[in-house]
Amino acid sequence: MIPKIIIGKGGSRRLIAYLFGKGTANEHVDPHLVASWNGFAPDPGRSPHRDPKEVEKQLHAQLDQPVAMLGHRAPKTTVWHCPVRAAPEDPILTDTQWAEIARRVVAAAGIAPAGDAEACRWVAVRHADDHIHIAATLVRQDGRRPRRDHDIRAVQKEARQIEIDYGLRRLKPGDGTAAKRPTSREVFKARRLGHDTTSREVLRLRVRRATAAASTEAEFFALLKETGVTVRLKLGPSGDALGCNFALSGDTNDKGEPVFYAGSTLADDLSLPKIRQRLATTSPQPVAVRPGNPWHQASAATERIPHHLTHSDDQAAQGQLAALGGALDLLPLTAPATARTELERAAVAFQRATHSRIAADHSGARVLRRSVQAIWKDPARHGDGAGLAMLLDVALTAVAYAMHWHRTHQHAQQQAAAEQTLIHLQTAYAQIAGPVLASLARRTPSPQTKRRYAHHLQRAAPEHAERILDDPAWDALATVLTEAEAAGHNATAILDQALNQRTLDDTRSPARALTWRIRRLGERHAPGPRAQAANAHHTPMPTAPHPQEPQARRR
């Protein structure tokens, strides 16, 4: 159950007219009161022998009477509006049930505490099966202001209890960092225009992608222009840009004017100052990024995220999650069409996992951000999907650790978002990796070569050997080992190195995991003759699981 508090000025007349009107898309069906401060307030929806407009006037006059009594001493903000919406899968509640919910909400908010005869006046209006609107005036009947300290938090807490009491879908408690949901008006407008998503959601995605793709502020604004986003800067007295608003091309109000959204209202990390903080981590100044395959660089940087989440401070960890979110925002643009939808869903889901009250330190995530930008800017690098499959393989582990990190910090919504991201990523990974592995398997080496690799596996990793050799990806693994040998690597040494990178205990397909590890290792520069001679005498080391490793991920 989702309550949303809106504070307004100018009395309740316009709000009452809207609640009992047809709505912006004729969506208001049978509007009527289900509860009020005194139990017998005039009801424009249940007065068949009277002019509804006259009843509306009577209703808002009674609501505003305590405000009018104060005259010039009345506060500027006098209207408290709280829509309360049930989830689509919840049962349809009766008017009596909604009335009780309304009483609990206004009591929790401090608008009308139970038993307080001098509390604020309020009404609850229902014009759809799944929600009500509570309208109240912010002056008590005794002329004082209501005590509504932290009313948003109090109402959310009461909503969680209402979900339990009425058997409704239980939402995760939040920390106030979630992106704002589209309003009912925005949703109905999108439906009326035949759009699947609202302008707010489209803008949020495009601004996030531009932030992830750009290296400079000028490039950021240029990318937005290319994708049909208009930017209006907020200038300070010095002429410097202090903030910016975004509008979607073609999205206008009833006056034909663009509908602008402040960046901070799209998401808490999309204000201009926070966008600048992230752009600073990918500015043109040189950093220690070695030239090479950006897919490998992105995979290596992503593979280090679990270490950051378990060993770095919270600010650095939060910066790593933000960088991973930026990578996921851009990956759908590099993916085959068959996997694009699931990757887009994963990116949208993970947005929630990138926000918390912990300030992010972005400085440690430069390599990931730059390498993903290099991939996105050069379509020739997209290839046959092998690079993307390698990156998703380690991204699955990173997201599993993100879920664990949020759990330890009691970030319930972020943990749930990471869990949902895993589901979409696993589906996309299967769609992308399948054809690549099948192509590798068709080039599998001779049985004699495979027996040599199998013999070493049985000695080096006896606890995993049987699973690896029975794995459908075993032929693909043998192929990449052969390719590594052709590049000058010692096959047994590189296999041992891959085995020791990370435990295989929680891996559903150990051969597939090793295939990507060896593919990355094998495409590095081959060792010189002296190093190869040393590798020939290499003694394998036993693998050991990380003591803090979550068991949530399955490849």
CSV table of N, CA and C in Angstrom, one decimal, residues 194-254:
chain,number,residue,atom,x,y,z
A,194,GLY,N,-1.2,6.6,-25.7
A,194,GLY,CA,-0.8,5.3,-26.3
A,194,GLY,C,0.6,4.9,-25.9
A,195,HIS,N,1.2,5.5,-24.9
A,195,HIS,CA,2.6,5.1,-24.5
A,195,HIS,C,2.6,4.1,-23.3
A,196,ASP,N,3.6,3.2,-23.4
A,196,ASP,CA,3.7,2.2,-22.3
A,196,ASP,C,4.3,2.8,-21.0
A,197,THR,N,5.1,3.8,-21.1
A,197,THR,CA,5.7,4.4,-20.0
A,197,THR,C,5.5,5.9,-19.9
A,198,THR,N,5.6,6.5,-18.8
A,198,THR,CA,5.4,7.9,-18.6
A,198,THR,C,6.6,8.7,-19.0
A,199,SER,N,6.4,10.0,-19.3
A,199,SER,CA,7.5,10.9,-19.6
A,199,SER,C,8.6,10.9,-18.5
A,200,ARG,N,8.1,10.9,-17.3
A,200,ARG,CA,9.1,10.9,-16.2
A,200,ARG,C,10.0,9.7,-16.2
A,201,GLU,N,9.5,8.5,-16.5
A,201,GLU,CA,10.3,7.3,-16.6
A,201,GLU,C,11.3,7.3,-17.8
A,202,VAL,N,10.8,7.8,-18.9
A,202,VAL,CA,11.6,7.9,-20.1
A,202,VAL,C,12.8,8.8,-19.9
A,203,LEU,N,12.4,10.0,-19.3
A,203,LEU,CA,13.5,11.0,-19.0
A,203,LEU,C,14.5,10.4,-18.0
A,204,ARG,N,14.1,9.7,-17.0
A,204,ARG,CA,15.0,9.2,-16.0
A,204,ARG,C,16.0,8.3,-16.7
A,205,LEU,N,15.5,7.4,-17.6
A,205,LEU,CA,16.4,6.4,-18.3
A,205,LEU,C,17.4,7.2,-19.2
A,206,ARG,N,16.9,8.2,-19.9
A,206,ARG,CA,17.7,8.9,-20.9
A,206,ARG,C,18.8,9.7,-20.2
A,207,VAL,N,18.4,10.3,-19.1
A,207,VAL,CA,19.4,11.1,-18.3
A,207,VAL,C,20.4,10.2,-17.7
A,208,ARG,N,20.0,9.1,-17.1
A,208,ARG,CA,20.9,8.1,-16.5
A,208,ARG,C,21.9,7.6,-17.6
A,209,ARG,N,21.4,7.3,-18.8
A,209,ARG,CA,22.3,6.8,-19.8
A,209,ARG,C,23.3,7.8,-20.3
A,210,ALA,N,22.8,9.1,-20.4
A,210,ALA,CA,23.7,10.1,-20.8
A,210,ALA,C,24.8,10.3,-19.7
A,211,THR,N,24.4,10.2,-18.5
A,211,THR,CA,25.4,10.4,-17.4
A,211,THR,C,26.4,9.2,-17.5
A,212,ALA,N,26.0,8.0,-17.7
A,212,ALA,CA,26.9,6.9,-17.8
A,212,ALA,C,27.8,7.0,-19.0
A,213,ALA,N,27.3,7.5,-20.1
A,213,ALA,CA,28.0,7.5,-21.4
A,213,ALA,C,29.0,8.7,-21.6
A,214,ALA,N,28.7,9.8,-20.9
A,214,ALA,CA,29.5,11.0,-21.1
A,214,ALA,C,30.7,11.1,-20.3
A,215,SER,N,31.8,11.8,-20.9
A,215,SER,CA,33.0,12.0,-20.1
A,215,SER,C,33.1,13.4,-19.6
A,216,THR,N,32.3,14.3,-20.3
A,216,THR,CA,32.4,15.7,-19.9
A,216,THR,C,31.0,16.3,-19.8
A,217,GLU,N,30.8,17.4,-19.2
A,217,GLU,CA,29.5,18.1,-19.1
A,217,GLU,C,29.0,18.4,-20.5
A,218,ALA,N,29.8,18.9,-21.4
A,218,ALA,CA,29.4,19.3,-22.7
A,218,ALA,C,28.9,18.1,-23.5
A,219,GLU,N,29.6,16.9,-23.3
A,219,GLU,CA,29.2,15.7,-24.0
A,219,GLU,C,27.8,15.2,-23.4
A,220,PHE,N,27.7,15.4,-22.1
A,220,PHE,CA,26.4,15.0,-21.4
A,220,PHE,C,25.2,15.7,-22.0
A,221,PHE,N,25.3,17.1,-22.2
A,221,PHE,CA,24.2,17.8,-22.8
A,221,PHE,C,24.0,17.5,-24.2
A,222,ALA,N,25.1,17.2,-24.9
A,222,ALA,CA,25.0,16.9,-26.4
A,222,ALA,C,24.3,15.5,-26.5
A,223,LEU,N,24.6,14.6,-25.7
A,223,LEU,CA,23.9,13.3,-25.7
A,223,LEU,C,22.4,13.4,-25.5
A,224,LEU,N,22.1,14.3,-24.5
A,224,LEU,CA,20.6,14.5,-24.2
A,224,LEU,C,19.9,15.1,-25.4
A,225,LYS,N,20.6,16.0,-26.1
A,225,LYS,CA,19.9,16.7,-27.2
A,225,LYS,C,19.7,15.6,-28.3
A,226,GLU,N,20.7,14.7,-28.5
A,226,GLU,CA,20.6,13.7,-29.5
A,226,GLU,C,19.4,12.7,-29.3
A,227,THR,N,19.1,12.5,-28.0
A,227,THR,CA,18.0,11.6,-27.6
A,227,THR,C,16.7,12.3,-27.4
A,228,GLY,N,16.5,13.6,-27.8
A,228,GLY,CA,15.3,14.3,-27.8
A,228,GLY,C,14.9,14.8,-26.4
A,229,VAL,N,15.9,15.2,-25.6
A,229,VAL,CA,15.7,15.8,-24.3
A,229,VAL,C,16.1,17.2,-24.3
A,230,THR,N,15.2,18.1,-23.9
A,230,THR,CA,15.5,19.5,-23.8
A,230,THR,C,16.0,19.9,-22.4
A,231,VAL,N,17.0,20.7,-22.3
A,231,VAL,CA,17.6,21.0,-21.0
A,231,VAL,C,17.4,22.5,-20.7
A,232,ARG,N,16.9,22.8,-19.5
A,232,ARG,CA,16.8,24.2,-19.1
A,232,ARG,C,17.6,24.4,-17.9
A,233,LEU,N,18.6,25.2,-18.0
A,233,LEU,CA,19.6,25.4,-16.9
A,233,LEU,C,19.0,26.4,-15.9
A,234,LYS,N,19.3,26.2,-14.6
A,234,LYS,CA,19.0,27.2,-13.6
A,234,LYS,C,20.3,27.9,-13.2
A,235,LEU,N,20.4,29.2,-13.5
A,235,LEU,CA,21.6,30.0,-13.4
A,235,LEU,C,21.6,30.8,-12.1
A,236,GLY,N,22.8,30.9,-11.5
A,236,GLY,CA,23.0,31.7,-10.3
A,236,GLY,C,23.3,33.1,-10.7
A,237,PRO,N,23.5,34.0,-9.7
A,237,PRO,CA,23.8,35.4,-9.9
A,237,PRO,C,25.1,35.6,-10.7
A,238,SER,N,26.0,34.6,-10.6
A,238,SER,CA,27.2,34.7,-11.4
A,238,SER,C,27.1,34.3,-12.8
A,239,GLY,N,26.0,33.7,-13.1
A,239,GLY,CA,25.8,33.1,-14.5
A,239,GLY,C,26.1,31.7,-14.6
A,240,ASP,N,26.7,31.1,-13.5
A,240,ASP,CA,27.0,29.7,-13.5
A,240,ASP,C,25.8,28.8,-13.4
A,241,ALA,N,25.8,27.7,-14.0
A,241,ALA,CA,24.6,26.7,-13.9
A,241,ALA,C,24.6,26.1,-12.5
A,242,LEU,N,23.6,26.2,-11.8
A,242,LEU,CA,23.4,25.6,-10.5
A,242,LEU,C,22.6,24.3,-10.5
A,243,GLY,N,21.7,24.2,-11.5
A,243,GLY,CA,20.8,23.1,-11.6
A,243,GLY,C,20.3,23.0,-13.0
A,244,CYS,N,19.5,21.9,-13.3
A,244,CYS,CA,18.9,21.8,-14.6
A,244,CYS,C,17.6,21.0,-14.6
A,245,ASN,N,16.7,21.4,-15.5
A,245,ASN,CA,15.5,20.7,-15.6
A,245,ASN,C,15.5,20.1,-17.0
A,246,PHE,N,14.7,19.0,-17.1
A,246,PHE,CA,14.7,18.2,-18.4
A,246,PHE,C,13.3,18.0,-18.9
A,247,ALA,N,13.1,18.1,-20.2
A,247,ALA,CA,11.8,17.9,-20.8
A,247,ALA,C,12.0,17.0,-22.0
A,248,LEU,N,11.0,16.1,-22.2
A,248,LEU,CA,11.0,15.2,-23.3
A,248,LEU,C,10.4,15.9,-24.5
A,249,SER,N,11.0,15.7,-25.7
A,249,SER,CA,10.5,16.3,-26.9
A,249,SER,C,9.1,15.8,-27.2
A,250,GLY,N,8.2,16.8,-27.4
A,250,GLY,CA,6.8,16.5,-27.7
A,250,GLY,C,5.9,16.3,-26.5
A,251,ASP,N,6.5,16.4,-25.3
A,251,ASP,CA,5.7,16.3,-24.0
A,251,ASP,C,5.3,17.7,-23.6
A,252,THR,N,4.1,18.1,-23.8
A,252,THR,CA,3.6,19.4,-23.5
A,252,THR,C,2.4,19.4,-22.6
A,253,ASN,N,2.1,20.6,-21.9
A,253,ASN,CA,0.9,20.7,-21.1
A,253,ASN,C,-0.2,21.3,-22.0
A,254,ASP,N,-1.3,21.6,-21.3
A,254,ASP,CA,-2.5,22.0,-22.1
A,254,ASP,C,-2.3,23.4,-22.8
